Amino acid sequence: MAVLSHQATNAAPANNTPEPQIHFSANSPPDLFDRAIKLSSWTLSPSKDGLVRQFTFPTFSAAWRFMSIVADECKKKKHHPSWHNLYNQVTVEWTTHDPKGLSLLDVEMAEFCDSTAEFIGLRGGNGDGKAS
């Protein structure tokens, strides 16, 4: 996760490289930061307890399809994002409210969003959601 890679940390990593100050949910697995950092298109929320990403699709229909697929997975996982849709753009934020912070479920759902967006196809086809 580019935004997460070199900021101040709340826990010293093994290699003494600074990690970002992320507020993790209680009882989060120890490897959660390592898994979150692989989400290179996501950024840390301003509150530092969630992940945010904007997806840009070729059409409104593609954006709606993405939201429908993610909504079905949300029902299964009983975990829902804060999101906003404006024509072909969808901004998604994952955080956990109880216990508050970034949780394994947030990271799993961010990964699901990435794979779903890749399946549907982002505008420009380069994976970052921006036109090429």
CSV table of C-alpha atoms in Angstrom, one decimal:
chain,number,residue,atom,x,y,z
A,1,MET,CA,0.0,0.0,0.0
A,2,ALA,CA,1.9,3.0,-1.2
A,3,VAL,CA,0.4,5.4,1.3
A,4,LEU,CA,1.2,3.0,4.1
A,5,SER,CA,4.7,2.2,3.2
A,6,HIS,CA,6.9,4.8,5.0
A,7,GLN,CA,5.1,6.7,7.7
A,8,ALA,CA,5.3,6.7,11.6
A,9,THR,CA,4.2,3.5,13.3
A,10,ASN,CA,2.5,2.3,16.4
A,11,ALA,CA,4.5,-0.9,16.5
A,12,ALA,CA,8.2,-1.4,15.6
A,13,PRO,CA,8.6,-3.7,12.6
A,14,ALA,CA,11.2,-6.4,12.6
A,15,ASN,CA,13.4,-4.7,10.0
A,16,ASN,CA,13.2,-1.2,11.8
A,17,THR,CA,11.5,0.3,8.7
A,18,PRO,CA,8.8,2.7,9.8
A,19,GLU,CA,5.3,1.7,9.3
A,20,PRO,CA,2.2,3.9,9.2
A,21,GLN,CA,0.2,4.8,12.3
A,22,ILE,CA,-2.7,2.5,11.7
A,23,HIS,CA,-5.4,1.9,14.3
A,24,PHE,CA,-6.0,-1.8,14.2
A,25,SER,CA,-9.2,-3.5,15.6
A,26,ALA,CA,-8.7,-5.4,18.8
A,27,ASN,CA,-7.5,-9.0,18.3
A,28,SER,CA,-6.3,-8.4,14.8
A,29,PRO,CA,-3.9,-11.0,13.5
A,30,PRO,CA,-0.2,-10.0,13.8
A,31,ASP,CA,0.3,-10.2,10.0
A,32,LEU,CA,-2.5,-7.8,9.2
A,33,PHE,CA,-0.2,-4.9,8.3
A,34,ASP,CA,1.8,-7.1,5.9
A,35,ARG,CA,-1.4,-8.2,4.2
A,36,ALA,CA,-2.8,-4.6,4.1
A,37,ILE,CA,0.4,-3.2,2.6
A,38,LYS,CA,-0.1,-5.4,-0.5
A,39,LEU,CA,-3.2,-3.4,-1.3
A,40,SER,CA,-1.2,-0.9,-3.3
A,41,SER,CA,-4.2,1.0,-4.7
A,42,TRP,CA,-5.8,1.6,-1.3
A,43,THR,CA,-5.0,4.5,1.0
A,44,LEU,CA,-5.3,4.9,4.8
A,45,SER,CA,-8.4,6.8,5.8
A,46,PRO,CA,-8.0,10.2,7.4
A,47,SER,CA,-9.0,8.6,10.8
A,48,LYS,CA,-6.2,6.0,10.2
A,49,ASP,CA,-8.6,3.1,11.0
A,50,GLY,CA,-9.8,2.2,7.5
A,51,LEU,CA,-8.9,1.7,3.9
A,52,VAL,CA,-10.2,3.9,1.0
A,53,ARG,CA,-10.1,3.5,-2.7
A,54,GLN,CA,-11.7,5.1,-5.7
A,55,PHE,CA,-12.6,2.8,-8.6
A,56,THR,CA,-13.3,4.3,-12.1
A,57,PHE,CA,-15.2,2.0,-14.5
A,58,PRO,CA,-15.8,2.5,-18.2
A,59,THR,CA,-19.6,3.0,-17.6
A,60,PHE,CA,-22.2,3.5,-15.0
A,61,SER,CA,-23.5,0.0,-15.7
A,62,ALA,CA,-20.1,-1.5,-14.9
A,63,ALA,CA,-19.9,0.6,-11.7
A,64,TRP,CA,-23.4,-0.6,-10.7
A,65,ARG,CA,-22.4,-4.2,-11.4
A,66,PHE,CA,-19.3,-3.9,-9.2
A,67,MET,CA,-21.5,-2.5,-6.4
A,68,SER,CA,-24.0,-5.3,-6.8
A,69,ILE,CA,-21.4,-8.0,-6.6
A,70,VAL,CA,-19.7,-6.4,-3.6
A,71,ALA,CA,-23.1,-5.9,-1.9
A,72,ASP,CA,-23.9,-9.7,-2.3
A,73,GLU,CA,-20.5,-10.5,-0.6
A,74,CYS,CA,-21.3,-7.9,2.1
A,75,LYS,CA,-24.5,-9.8,3.0
A,76,LYS,CA,-22.6,-13.1,3.2
A,77,LYS,CA,-19.8,-11.6,5.4
A,78,LYS,CA,-22.2,-9.3,7.4
A,79,HIS,CA,-19.8,-6.4,6.9
A,80,HIS,CA,-20.7,-3.3,4.9
A,81,PRO,CA,-18.6,-0.4,3.5
A,82,SER,CA,-19.2,3.3,3.4
A,83,TRP,CA,-19.3,4.0,-0.2
A,84,HIS,CA,-20.3,6.6,-2.8
A,85,ASN,CA,-21.2,6.3,-6.4
A,86,LEU,CA,-21.0,9.1,-9.0
A,87,TYR,CA,-21.7,7.9,-12.5
A,88,ASN,CA,-18.8,5.5,-13.3
A,89,GLN,CA,-16.8,6.1,-10.1
A,90,VAL,CA,-17.2,4.2,-6.8
A,91,THR,CA,-15.4,5.3,-3.7
A,92,VAL,CA,-15.2,2.5,-1.0
A,93,GLU,CA,-14.1,2.8,2.6
A,94,TRP,CA,-13.7,-0.3,4.8
A,95,THR,CA,-13.4,0.1,8.6
A,96,THR,CA,-14.7,-1.8,11.6
A,97,HIS,CA,-16.9,0.0,14.2
A,98,ASP,CA,-16.9,-2.6,17.0
A,99,PRO,CA,-14.2,-3.2,18.0
A,100,LYS,CA,-13.1,0.0,16.2
A,101,GLY,CA,-10.2,-0.1,13.8
A,102,LEU,CA,-8.9,-1.8,10.7
A,103,SER,CA,-9.7,-5.5,10.9
A,104,LEU,CA,-9.0,-8.7,9.0
A,105,LEU,CA,-12.5,-8.5,7.5
A,106,ASP,CA,-11.8,-5.0,6.2
A,107,VAL,CA,-8.7,-6.2,4.4
A,108,GLU,CA,-10.5,-9.3,3.0
A,109,MET,CA,-13.2,-7.1,1.6
A,110,ALA,CA,-10.7,-4.7,0.1
A,111,GLU,CA,-9.1,-7.7,-1.6
A,112,PHE,CA,-12.5,-8.8,-2.8
A,113,CYS,CA,-13.2,-5.3,-4.2
A,114,ASP,CA,-9.9,-5.4,-6.1
A,115,SER,CA,-10.6,-8.8,-7.6
A,116,THR,CA,-14.2,-7.9,-8.5
A,117,ALA,CA,-13.0,-4.6,-10.2
A,118,GLU,CA,-10.4,-6.6,-12.1
A,119,PHE,CA,-13.0,-9.1,-13.2
A,120,ILE,CA,-15.4,-6.3,-14.4
A,121,GLY,CA,-12.6,-4.1,-15.8
A,122,LEU,CA,-11.6,-0.6,-14.8
A,123,ARG,CA,-11.5,2.3,-17.2
A,124,GLY,CA,-8.2,2.2,-19.1
A,125,GLY,CA,-7.6,-1.4,-18.1
A,126,ASN,CA,-4.4,-0.6,-16.3
A,127,GLY,CA,-5.7,-1.6,-12.8
A,128,ASP,CA,-5.5,1.8,-11.2
A,129,GLY,CA,-8.9,3.0,-12.2
A,130,LYS,CA,-7.6,5.9,-14.3
A,131,ALA,CA,-7.6,6.4,-18.0
A,132,SER,CA,-4.4,5.4,-19.8
